[in-house]
mmCIF file of C-alpha atoms (C1' of nucleotides) and ligand atoms in Angstrom:
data_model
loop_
_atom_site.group_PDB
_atom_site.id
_atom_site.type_symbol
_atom_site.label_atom_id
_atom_site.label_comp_id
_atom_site.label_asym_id
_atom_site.label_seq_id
_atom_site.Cartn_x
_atom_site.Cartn_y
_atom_site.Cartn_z
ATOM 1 C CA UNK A 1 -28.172 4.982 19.689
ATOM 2 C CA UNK A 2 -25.026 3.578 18.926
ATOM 3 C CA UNK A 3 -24.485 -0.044 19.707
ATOM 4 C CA UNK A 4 -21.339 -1.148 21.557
ATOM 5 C CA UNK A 5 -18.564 -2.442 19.797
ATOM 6 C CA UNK A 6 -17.469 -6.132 20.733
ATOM 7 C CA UNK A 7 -13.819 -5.910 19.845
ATOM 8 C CA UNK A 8 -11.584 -5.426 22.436
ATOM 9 C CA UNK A 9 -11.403 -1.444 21.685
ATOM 10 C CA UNK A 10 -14.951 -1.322 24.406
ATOM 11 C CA UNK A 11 -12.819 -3.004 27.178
ATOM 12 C CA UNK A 12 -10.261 -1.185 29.175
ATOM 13 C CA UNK A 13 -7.297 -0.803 27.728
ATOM 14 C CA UNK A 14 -4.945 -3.504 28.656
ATOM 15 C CA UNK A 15 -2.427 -2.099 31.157
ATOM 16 C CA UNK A 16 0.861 -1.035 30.164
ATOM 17 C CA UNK A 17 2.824 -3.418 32.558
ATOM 18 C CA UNK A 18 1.055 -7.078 30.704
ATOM 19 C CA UNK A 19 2.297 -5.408 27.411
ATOM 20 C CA UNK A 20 5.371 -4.888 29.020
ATOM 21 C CA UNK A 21 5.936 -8.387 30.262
ATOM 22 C CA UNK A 22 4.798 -9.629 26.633
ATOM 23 C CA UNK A 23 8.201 -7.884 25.929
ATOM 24 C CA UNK A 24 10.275 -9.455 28.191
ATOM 25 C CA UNK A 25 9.001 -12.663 27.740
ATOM 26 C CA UNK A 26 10.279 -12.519 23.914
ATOM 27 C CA UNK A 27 13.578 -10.873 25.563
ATOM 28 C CA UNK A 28 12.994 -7.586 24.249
ATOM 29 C CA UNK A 29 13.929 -4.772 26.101
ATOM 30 C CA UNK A 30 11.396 -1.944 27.565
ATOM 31 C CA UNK A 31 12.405 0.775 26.287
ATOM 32 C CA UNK A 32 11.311 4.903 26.302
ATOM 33 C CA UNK A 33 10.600 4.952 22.600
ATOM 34 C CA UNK A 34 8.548 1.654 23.073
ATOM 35 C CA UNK A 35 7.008 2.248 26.168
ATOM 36 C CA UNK A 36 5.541 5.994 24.822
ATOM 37 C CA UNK A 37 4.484 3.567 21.601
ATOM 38 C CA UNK A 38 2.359 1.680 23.528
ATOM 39 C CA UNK A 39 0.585 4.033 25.851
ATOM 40 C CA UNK A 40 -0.604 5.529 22.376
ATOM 41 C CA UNK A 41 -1.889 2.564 20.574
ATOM 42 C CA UNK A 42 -3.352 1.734 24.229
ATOM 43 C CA UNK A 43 -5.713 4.538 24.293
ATOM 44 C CA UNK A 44 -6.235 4.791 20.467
ATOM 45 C CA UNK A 45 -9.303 2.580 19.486
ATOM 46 C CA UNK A 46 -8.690 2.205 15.448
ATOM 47 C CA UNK A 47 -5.577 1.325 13.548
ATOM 48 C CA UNK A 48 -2.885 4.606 13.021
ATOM 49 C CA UNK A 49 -0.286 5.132 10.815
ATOM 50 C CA UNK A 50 3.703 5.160 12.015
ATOM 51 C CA UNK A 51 3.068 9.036 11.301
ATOM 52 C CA UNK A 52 0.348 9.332 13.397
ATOM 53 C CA UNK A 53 1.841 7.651 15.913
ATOM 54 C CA UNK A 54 5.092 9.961 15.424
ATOM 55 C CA UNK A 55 2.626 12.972 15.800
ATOM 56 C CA UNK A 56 1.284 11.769 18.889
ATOM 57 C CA UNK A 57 4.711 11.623 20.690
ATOM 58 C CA UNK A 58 6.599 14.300 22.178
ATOM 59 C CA UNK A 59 8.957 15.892 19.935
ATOM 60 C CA UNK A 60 11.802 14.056 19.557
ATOM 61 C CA UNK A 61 10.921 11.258 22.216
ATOM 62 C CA UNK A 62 11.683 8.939 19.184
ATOM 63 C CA UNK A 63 12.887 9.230 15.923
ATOM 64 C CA UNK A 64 10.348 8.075 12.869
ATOM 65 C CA UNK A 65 12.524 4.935 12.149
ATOM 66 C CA UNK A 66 12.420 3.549 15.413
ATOM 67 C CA UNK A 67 8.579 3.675 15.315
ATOM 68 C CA UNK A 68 8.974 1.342 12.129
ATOM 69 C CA UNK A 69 11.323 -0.907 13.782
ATOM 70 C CA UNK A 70 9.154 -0.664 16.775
ATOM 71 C CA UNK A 71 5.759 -1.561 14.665
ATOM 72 C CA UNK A 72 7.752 -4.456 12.660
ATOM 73 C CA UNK A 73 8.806 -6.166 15.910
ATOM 74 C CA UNK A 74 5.125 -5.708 17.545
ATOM 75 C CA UNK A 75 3.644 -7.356 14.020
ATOM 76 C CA UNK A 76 6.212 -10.016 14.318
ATOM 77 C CA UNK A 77 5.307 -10.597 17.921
ATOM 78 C CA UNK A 78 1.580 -10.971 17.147
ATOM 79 C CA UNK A 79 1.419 -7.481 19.328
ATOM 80 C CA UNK A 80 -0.163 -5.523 17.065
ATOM 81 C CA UNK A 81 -2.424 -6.080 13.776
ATOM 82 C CA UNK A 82 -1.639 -4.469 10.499
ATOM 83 C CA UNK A 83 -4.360 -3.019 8.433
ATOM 84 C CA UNK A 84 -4.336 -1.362 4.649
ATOM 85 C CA UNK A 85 -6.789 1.653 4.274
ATOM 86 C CA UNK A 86 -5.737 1.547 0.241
ATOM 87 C CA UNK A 87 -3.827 4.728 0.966
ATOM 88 C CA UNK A 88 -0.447 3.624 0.982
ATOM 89 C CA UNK A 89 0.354 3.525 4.229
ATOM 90 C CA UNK A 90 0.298 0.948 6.793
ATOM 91 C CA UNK A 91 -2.046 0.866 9.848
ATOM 92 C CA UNK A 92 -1.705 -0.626 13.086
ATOM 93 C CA UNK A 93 -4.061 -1.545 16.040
ATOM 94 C CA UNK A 94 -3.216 -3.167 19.463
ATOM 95 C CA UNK A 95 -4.550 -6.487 19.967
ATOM 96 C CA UNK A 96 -5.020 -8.426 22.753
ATOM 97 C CA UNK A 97 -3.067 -11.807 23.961
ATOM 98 C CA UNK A 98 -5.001 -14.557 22.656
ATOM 99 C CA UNK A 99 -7.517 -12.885 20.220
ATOM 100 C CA UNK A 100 -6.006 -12.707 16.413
ATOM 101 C CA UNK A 101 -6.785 -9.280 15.680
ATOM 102 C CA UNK A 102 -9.371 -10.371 12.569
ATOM 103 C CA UNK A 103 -12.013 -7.488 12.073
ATOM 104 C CA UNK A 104 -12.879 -4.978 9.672
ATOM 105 C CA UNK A 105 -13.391 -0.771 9.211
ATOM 106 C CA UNK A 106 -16.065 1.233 7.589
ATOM 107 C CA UNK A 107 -14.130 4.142 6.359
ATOM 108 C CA UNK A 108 -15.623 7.590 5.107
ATOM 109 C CA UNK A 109 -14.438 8.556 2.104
ATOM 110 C CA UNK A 110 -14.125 12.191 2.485
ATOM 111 C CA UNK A 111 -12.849 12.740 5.663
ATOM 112 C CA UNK A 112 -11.387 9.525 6.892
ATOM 113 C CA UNK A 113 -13.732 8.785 9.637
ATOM 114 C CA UNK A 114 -13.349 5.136 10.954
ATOM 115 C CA UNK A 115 -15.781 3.105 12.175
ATOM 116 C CA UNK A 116 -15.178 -0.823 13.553
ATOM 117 C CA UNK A 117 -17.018 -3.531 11.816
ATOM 118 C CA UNK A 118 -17.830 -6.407 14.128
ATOM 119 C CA UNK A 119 -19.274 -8.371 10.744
ATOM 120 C CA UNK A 120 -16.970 -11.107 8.658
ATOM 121 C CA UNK A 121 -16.819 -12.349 5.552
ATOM 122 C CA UNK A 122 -19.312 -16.113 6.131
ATOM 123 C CA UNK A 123 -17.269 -18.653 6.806
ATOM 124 C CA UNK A 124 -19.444 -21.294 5.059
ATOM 125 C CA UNK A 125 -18.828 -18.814 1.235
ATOM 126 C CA UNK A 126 -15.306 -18.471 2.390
ATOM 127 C CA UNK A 127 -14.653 -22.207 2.727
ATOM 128 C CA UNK A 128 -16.422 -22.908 -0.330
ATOM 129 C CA UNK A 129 -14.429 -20.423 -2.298
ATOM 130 C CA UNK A 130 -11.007 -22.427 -0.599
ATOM 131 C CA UNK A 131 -12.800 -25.886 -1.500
ATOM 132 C CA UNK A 132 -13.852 -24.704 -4.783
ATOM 133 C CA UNK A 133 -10.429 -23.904 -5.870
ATOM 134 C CA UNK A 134 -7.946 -26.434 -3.916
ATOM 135 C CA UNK A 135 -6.825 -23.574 -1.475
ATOM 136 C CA UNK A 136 -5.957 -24.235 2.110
ATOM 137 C CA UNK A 137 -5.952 -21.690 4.938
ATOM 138 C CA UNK A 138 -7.572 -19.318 3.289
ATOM 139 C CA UNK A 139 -8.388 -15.940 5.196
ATOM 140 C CA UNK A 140 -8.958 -12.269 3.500
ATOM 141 C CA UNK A 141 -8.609 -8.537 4.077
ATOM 142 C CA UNK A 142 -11.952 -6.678 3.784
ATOM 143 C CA UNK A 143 -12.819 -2.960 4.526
ATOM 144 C CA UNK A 144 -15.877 -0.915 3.833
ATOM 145 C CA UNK A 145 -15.893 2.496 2.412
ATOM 146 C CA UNK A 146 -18.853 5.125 2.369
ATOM 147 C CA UNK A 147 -20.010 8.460 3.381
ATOM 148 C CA UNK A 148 -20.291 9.045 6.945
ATOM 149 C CA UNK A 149 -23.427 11.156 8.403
ATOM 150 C CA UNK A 150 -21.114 13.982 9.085
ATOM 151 C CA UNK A 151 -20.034 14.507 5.397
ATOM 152 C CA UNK A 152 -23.665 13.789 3.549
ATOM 153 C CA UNK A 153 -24.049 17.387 4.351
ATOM 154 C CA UNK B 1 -12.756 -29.821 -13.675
ATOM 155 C CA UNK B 2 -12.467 -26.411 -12.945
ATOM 156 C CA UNK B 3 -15.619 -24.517 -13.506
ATOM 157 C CA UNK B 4 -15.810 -21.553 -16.241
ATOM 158 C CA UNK B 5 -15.532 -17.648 -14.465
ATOM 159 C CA UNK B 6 -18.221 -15.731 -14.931
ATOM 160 C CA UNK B 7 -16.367 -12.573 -15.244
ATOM 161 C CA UNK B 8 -15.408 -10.732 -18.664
ATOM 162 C CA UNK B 9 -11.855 -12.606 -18.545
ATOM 163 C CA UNK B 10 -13.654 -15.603 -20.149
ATOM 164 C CA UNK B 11 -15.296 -14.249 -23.104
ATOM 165 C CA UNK B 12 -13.297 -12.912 -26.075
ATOM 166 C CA UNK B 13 -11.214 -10.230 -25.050
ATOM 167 C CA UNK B 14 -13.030 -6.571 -26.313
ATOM 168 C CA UNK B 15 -11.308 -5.614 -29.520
ATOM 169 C CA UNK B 16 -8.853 -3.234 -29.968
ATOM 170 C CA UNK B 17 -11.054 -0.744 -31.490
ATOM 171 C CA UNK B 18 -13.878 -0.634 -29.536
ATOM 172 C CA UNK B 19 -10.917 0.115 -27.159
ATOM 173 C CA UNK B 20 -9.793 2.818 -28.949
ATOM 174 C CA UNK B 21 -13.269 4.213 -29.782
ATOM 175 C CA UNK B 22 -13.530 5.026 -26.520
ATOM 176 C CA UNK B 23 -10.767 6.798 -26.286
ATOM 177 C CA UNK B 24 -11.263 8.740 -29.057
ATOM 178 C CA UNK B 25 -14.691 8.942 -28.012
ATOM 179 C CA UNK B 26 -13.167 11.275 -25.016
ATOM 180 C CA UNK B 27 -11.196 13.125 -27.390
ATOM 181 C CA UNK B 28 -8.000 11.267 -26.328
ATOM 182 C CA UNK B 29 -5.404 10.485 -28.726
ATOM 183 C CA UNK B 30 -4.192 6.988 -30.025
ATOM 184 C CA UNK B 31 -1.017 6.552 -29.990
ATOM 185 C CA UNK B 32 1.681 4.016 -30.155
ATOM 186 C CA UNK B 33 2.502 3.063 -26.017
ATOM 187 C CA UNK B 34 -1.488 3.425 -25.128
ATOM 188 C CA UNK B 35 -2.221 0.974 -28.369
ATOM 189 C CA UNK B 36 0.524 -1.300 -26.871
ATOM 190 C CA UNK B 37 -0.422 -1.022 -23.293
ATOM 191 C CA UNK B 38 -4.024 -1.970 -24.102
ATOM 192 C CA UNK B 39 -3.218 -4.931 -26.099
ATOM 193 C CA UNK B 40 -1.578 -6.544 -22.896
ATOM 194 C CA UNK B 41 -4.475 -6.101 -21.154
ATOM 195 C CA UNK B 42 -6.280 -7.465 -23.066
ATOM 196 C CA UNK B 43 -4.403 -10.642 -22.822
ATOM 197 C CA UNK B 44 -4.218 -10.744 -19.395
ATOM 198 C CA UNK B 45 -6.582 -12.405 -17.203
ATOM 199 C CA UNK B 46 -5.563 -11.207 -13.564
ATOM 200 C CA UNK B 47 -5.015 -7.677 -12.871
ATOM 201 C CA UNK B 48 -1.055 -6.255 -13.990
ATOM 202 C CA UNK B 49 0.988 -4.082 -12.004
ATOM 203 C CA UNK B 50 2.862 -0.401 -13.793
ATOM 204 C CA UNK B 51 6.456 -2.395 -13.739
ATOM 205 C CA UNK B 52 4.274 -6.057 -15.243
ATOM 206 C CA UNK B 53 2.716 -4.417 -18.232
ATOM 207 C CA UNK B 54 6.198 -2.471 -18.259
ATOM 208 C CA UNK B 55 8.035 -5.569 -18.682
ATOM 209 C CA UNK B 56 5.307 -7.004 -21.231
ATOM 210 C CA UNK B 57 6.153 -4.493 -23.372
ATOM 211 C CA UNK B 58 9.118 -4.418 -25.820
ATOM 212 C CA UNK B 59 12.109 -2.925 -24.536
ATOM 213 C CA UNK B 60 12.257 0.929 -25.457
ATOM 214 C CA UNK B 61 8.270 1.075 -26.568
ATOM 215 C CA UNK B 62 6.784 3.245 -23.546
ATOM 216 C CA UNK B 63 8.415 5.201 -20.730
ATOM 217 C CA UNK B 64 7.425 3.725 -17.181
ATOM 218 C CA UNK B 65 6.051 6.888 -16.035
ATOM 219 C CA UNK B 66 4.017 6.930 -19.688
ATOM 220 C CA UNK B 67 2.117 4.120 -18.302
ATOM 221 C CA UNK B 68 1.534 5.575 -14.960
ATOM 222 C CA UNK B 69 -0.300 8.265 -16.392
ATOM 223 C CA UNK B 70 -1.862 5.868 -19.013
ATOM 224 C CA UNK B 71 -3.127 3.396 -16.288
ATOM 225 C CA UNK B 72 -4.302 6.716 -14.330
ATOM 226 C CA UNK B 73 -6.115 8.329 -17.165
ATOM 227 C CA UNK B 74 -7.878 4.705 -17.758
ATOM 228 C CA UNK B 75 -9.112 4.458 -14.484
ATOM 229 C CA UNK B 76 -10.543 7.745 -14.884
ATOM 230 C CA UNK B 77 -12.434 6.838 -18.028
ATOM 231 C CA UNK B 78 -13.644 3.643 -16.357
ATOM 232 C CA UNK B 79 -11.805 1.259 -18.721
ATOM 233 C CA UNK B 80 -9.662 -0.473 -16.157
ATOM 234 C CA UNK B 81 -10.423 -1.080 -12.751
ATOM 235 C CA UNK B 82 -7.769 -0.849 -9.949
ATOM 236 C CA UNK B 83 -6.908 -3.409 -7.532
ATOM 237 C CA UNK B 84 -4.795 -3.399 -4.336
ATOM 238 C CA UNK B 85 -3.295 -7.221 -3.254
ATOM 239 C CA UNK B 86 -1.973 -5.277 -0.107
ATOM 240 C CA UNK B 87 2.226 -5.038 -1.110
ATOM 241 C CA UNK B 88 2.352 -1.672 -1.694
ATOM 242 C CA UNK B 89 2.025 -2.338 -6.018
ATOM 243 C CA UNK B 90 -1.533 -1.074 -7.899
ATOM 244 C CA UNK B 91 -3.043 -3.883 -10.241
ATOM 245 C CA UNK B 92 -5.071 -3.198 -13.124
ATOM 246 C CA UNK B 93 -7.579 -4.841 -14.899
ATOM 247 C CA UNK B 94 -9.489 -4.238 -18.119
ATOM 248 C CA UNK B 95 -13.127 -3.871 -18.004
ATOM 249 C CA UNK B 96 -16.078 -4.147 -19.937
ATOM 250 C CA UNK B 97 -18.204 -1.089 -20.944
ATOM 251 C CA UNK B 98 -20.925 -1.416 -18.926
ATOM 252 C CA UNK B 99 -19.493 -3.723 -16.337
ATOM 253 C CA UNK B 100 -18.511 -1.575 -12.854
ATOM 254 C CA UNK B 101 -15.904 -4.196 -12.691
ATOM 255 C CA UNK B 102 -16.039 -5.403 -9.227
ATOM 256 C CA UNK B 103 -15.258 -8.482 -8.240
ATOM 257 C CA UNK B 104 -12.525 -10.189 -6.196
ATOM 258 C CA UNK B 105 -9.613 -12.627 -5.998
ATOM 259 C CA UNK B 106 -7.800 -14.906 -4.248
ATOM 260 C CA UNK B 107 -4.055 -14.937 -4.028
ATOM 261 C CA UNK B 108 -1.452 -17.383 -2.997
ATOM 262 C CA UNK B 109 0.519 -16.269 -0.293
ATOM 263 C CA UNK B 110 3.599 -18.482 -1.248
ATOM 264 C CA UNK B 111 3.906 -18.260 -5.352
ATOM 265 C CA UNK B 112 1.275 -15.157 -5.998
ATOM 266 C CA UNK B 113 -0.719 -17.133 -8.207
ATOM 267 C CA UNK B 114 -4.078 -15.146 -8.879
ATOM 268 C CA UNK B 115 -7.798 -17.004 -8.874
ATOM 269 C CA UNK B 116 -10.615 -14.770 -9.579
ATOM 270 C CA UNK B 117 -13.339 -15.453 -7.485
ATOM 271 C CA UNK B 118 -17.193 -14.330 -8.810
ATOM 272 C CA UNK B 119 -18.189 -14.597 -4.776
ATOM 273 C CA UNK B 120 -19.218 -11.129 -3.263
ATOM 274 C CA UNK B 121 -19.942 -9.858 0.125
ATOM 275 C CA UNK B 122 -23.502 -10.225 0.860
ATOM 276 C CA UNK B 123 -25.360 -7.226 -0.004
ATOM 277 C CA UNK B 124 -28.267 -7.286 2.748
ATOM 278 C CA UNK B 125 -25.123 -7.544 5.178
ATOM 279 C CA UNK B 126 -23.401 -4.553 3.885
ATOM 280 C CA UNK B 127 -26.868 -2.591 3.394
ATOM 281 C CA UNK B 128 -27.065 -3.297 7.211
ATOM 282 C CA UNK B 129 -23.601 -2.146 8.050
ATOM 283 C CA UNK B 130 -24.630 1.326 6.478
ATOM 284 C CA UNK B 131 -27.695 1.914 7.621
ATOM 285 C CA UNK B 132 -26.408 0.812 11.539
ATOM 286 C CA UNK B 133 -23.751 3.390 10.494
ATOM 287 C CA UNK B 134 -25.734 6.015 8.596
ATOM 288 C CA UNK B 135 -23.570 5.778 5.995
ATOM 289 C CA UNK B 136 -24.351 6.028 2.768
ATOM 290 C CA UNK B 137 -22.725 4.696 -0.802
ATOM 291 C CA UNK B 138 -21.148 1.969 0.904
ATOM 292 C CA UNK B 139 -19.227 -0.306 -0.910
ATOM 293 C CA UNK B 140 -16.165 -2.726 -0.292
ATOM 294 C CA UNK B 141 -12.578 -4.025 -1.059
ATOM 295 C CA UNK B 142 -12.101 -7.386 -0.923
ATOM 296 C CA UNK B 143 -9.223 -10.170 -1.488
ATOM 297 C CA UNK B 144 -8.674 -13.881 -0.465
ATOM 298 C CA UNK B 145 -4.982 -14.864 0.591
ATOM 299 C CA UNK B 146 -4.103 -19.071 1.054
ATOM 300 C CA UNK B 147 -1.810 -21.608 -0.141
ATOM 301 C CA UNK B 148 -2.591 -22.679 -3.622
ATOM 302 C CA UNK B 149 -2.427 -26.500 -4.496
ATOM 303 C CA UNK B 150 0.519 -26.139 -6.101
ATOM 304 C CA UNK B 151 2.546 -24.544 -3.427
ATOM 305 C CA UNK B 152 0.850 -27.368 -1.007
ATOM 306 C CA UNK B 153 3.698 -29.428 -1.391
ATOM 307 C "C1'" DA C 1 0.837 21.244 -45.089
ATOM 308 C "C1'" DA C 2 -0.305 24.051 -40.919
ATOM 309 C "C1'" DT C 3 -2.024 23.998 -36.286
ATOM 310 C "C1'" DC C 4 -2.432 22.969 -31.509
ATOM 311 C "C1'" DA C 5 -3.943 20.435 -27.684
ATOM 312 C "C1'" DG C 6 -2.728 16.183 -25.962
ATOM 313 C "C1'" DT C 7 1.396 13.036 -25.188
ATOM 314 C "C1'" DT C 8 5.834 11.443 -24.215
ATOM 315 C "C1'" DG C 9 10.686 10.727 -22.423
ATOM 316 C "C1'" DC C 10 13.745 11.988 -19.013
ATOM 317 C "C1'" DA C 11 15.121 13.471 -14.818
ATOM 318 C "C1'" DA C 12 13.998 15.213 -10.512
ATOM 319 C "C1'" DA C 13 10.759 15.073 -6.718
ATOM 320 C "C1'" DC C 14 7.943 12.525 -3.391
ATOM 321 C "C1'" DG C 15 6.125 9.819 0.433
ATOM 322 C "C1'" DA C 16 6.335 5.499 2.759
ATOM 323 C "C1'" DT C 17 9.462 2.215 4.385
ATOM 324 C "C1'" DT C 18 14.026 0.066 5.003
ATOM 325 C "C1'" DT C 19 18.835 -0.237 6.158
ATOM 326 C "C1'" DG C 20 23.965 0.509 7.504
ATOM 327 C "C1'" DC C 21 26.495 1.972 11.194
ATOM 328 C "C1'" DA C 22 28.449 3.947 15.070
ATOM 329 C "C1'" DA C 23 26.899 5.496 19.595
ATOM 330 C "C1'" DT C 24 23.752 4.339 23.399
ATOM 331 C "C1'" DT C 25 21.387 1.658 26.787
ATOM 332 C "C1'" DG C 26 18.438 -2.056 29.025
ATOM 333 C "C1'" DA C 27 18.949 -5.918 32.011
ATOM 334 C "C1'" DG C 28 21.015 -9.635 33.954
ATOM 335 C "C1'" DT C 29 25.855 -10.612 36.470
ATOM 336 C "C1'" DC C 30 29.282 -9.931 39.986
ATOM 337 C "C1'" DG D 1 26.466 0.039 42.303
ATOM 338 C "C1'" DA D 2 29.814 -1.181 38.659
ATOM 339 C "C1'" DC D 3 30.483 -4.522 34.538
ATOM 340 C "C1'" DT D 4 29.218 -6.623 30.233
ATOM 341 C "C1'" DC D 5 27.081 -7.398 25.930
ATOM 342 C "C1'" DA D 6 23.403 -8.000 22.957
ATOM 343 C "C1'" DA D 7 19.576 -5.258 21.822
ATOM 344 C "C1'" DT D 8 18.204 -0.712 20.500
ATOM 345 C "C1'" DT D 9 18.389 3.949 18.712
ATOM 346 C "C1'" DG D 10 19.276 8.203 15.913
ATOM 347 C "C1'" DC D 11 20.746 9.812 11.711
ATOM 348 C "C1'" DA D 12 21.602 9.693 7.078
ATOM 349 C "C1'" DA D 13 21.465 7.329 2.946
ATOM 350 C "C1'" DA D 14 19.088 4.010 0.189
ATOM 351 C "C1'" DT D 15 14.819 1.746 -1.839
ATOM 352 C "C1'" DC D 16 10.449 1.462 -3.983
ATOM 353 C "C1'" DG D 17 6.273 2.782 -6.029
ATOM 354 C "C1'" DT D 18 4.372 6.809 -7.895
ATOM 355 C "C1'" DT D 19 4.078 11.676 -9.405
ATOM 356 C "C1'" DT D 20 5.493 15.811 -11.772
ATOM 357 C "C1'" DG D 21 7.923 19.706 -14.485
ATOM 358 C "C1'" DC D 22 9.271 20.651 -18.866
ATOM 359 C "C1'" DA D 23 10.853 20.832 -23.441
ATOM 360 C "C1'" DA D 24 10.376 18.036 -27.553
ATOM 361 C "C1'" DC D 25 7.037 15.505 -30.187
ATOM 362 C "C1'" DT D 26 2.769 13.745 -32.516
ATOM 363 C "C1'" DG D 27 -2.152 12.541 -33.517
ATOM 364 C "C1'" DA D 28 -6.256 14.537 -35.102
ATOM 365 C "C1'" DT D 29 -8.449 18.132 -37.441
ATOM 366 C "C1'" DT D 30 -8.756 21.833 -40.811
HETATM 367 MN MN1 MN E 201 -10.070 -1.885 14.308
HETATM 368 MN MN1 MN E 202 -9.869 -9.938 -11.650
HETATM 369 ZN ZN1 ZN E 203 -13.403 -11.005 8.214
HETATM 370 ZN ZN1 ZN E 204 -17.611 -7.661 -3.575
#
DNA sequence: AATCAGTTGCAAACGATTTGCAATTGAGTC
DNA sequence: GACTCAATTGCAAATCGTTTGCAACTGATT
């Protein structure tokens, strides 16, 4: 009954060796911490915290730091998209090469559950809103919050 | 040439004591930093960070971590509603008393200037969202981000 | 004026994120 | 395969926003 998503979370994961080469083409070296990094956000289909991704990796594969360098330098590179649940801590999600990441999350309230949104904000509103008030390249940051089946008890 | 807001910012700020009444109305005490902290709210249009009201406030009139626990315990009575521009500060904002307060904004990226923006999400999309998602009490968080005219050059 | 729960200042604690620095290591070069 | 050097890493300390323990204090009520 569910529908498919249409982000990029439905196709394969892109292979490890075109993220790779996305690396070297910025001349930034492959390394073990940022090789184990990737694998995880490859097969990890909503955005996760630098802790999460710590937890995921083998003890002491990588020290917490180096994810946050890591996650910095993928943001920079347009590698990875940043999201904010509200809860103070930063999310990230894979994206792929050309596609700019834009989407949004239904989140459960009570136990965190995480759903991908394929609707937007309308473009027609948001362009009035930028008209309206003299603002150019205007874009936003929008996530849903609710109760998800399994918590309405 | 700039059309009037339609949110509670427009209209004469609430007085202080129907501000108070409410307080006292949930047996909470009046004092000096609370009177003082409310005041500059009520002055302020756009929604104030801890350290802003903080620095609003004579030097030596309230502890910092006074008005953390102020701005918490307001939230929890409803009186100020809580906004997150995504850089890791909390904003507040006074509200009316009925008023749920939400609404959004749009924020220069270069000079932080603050626009509040009476625009919404569309509710039949969002009602769809849930019920594709059998979710329930679904509701959103929204901002704008763009260059303002000023910073335009 | 006496009473007492609610408040406050101050300092320490916290959790997320950043940074300085010396040791380590990819990745071309010979 | 060894050589070289900038890029990278681990570790500890530092930052930042926010929370909390606690003893002193104060507003509201009697
Ligand atoms: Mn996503
Ligand atoms: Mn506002
Ligand atoms: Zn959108
Ligand atoms: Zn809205």
């Amino acid at each position: 009954m569910k529908k498919a998503c249409q982000h990029h979370h439905d196709l394969a994961p892109q292979d490890l060796s075109s993220l790779t080469s996305r690396l070297r083409r910025e001349s930034r070296k492959i390394t073990g911490p940022r090789a184990a990094i990737l694998e995880i956000l490859r097969h990890h289909p909503h955005p996760l915290t630098n802790r999460e991704i710590f937890g995921e990796l083998p003890k002491g594969e990588c020290d917490l730091a180096t994810i946050y360098r890591a996650m910095q330098m993928l943001e920079k590179l347009g590698m990875v998209k940043r999201f904010d649940f509200g809860d103070g801590a930063a999310r990230y999600e894979l994206m792929g090469e050309g596609d700019d990441g834009h989407h949004h999350h239904l989140i459960c309230t009570q136990c965190d559950t995480v759903v991908e949104i394929e609707e937007c904000f309308p473009a027609e509103i948001e362009q009035h809103i930028a008209a309206k008030n003299n603002f150019k390249a205007v874009t936003h940051r929008l996530e849903f919050f609710g109760i998800c089946p399994a918590c309405q008890k």
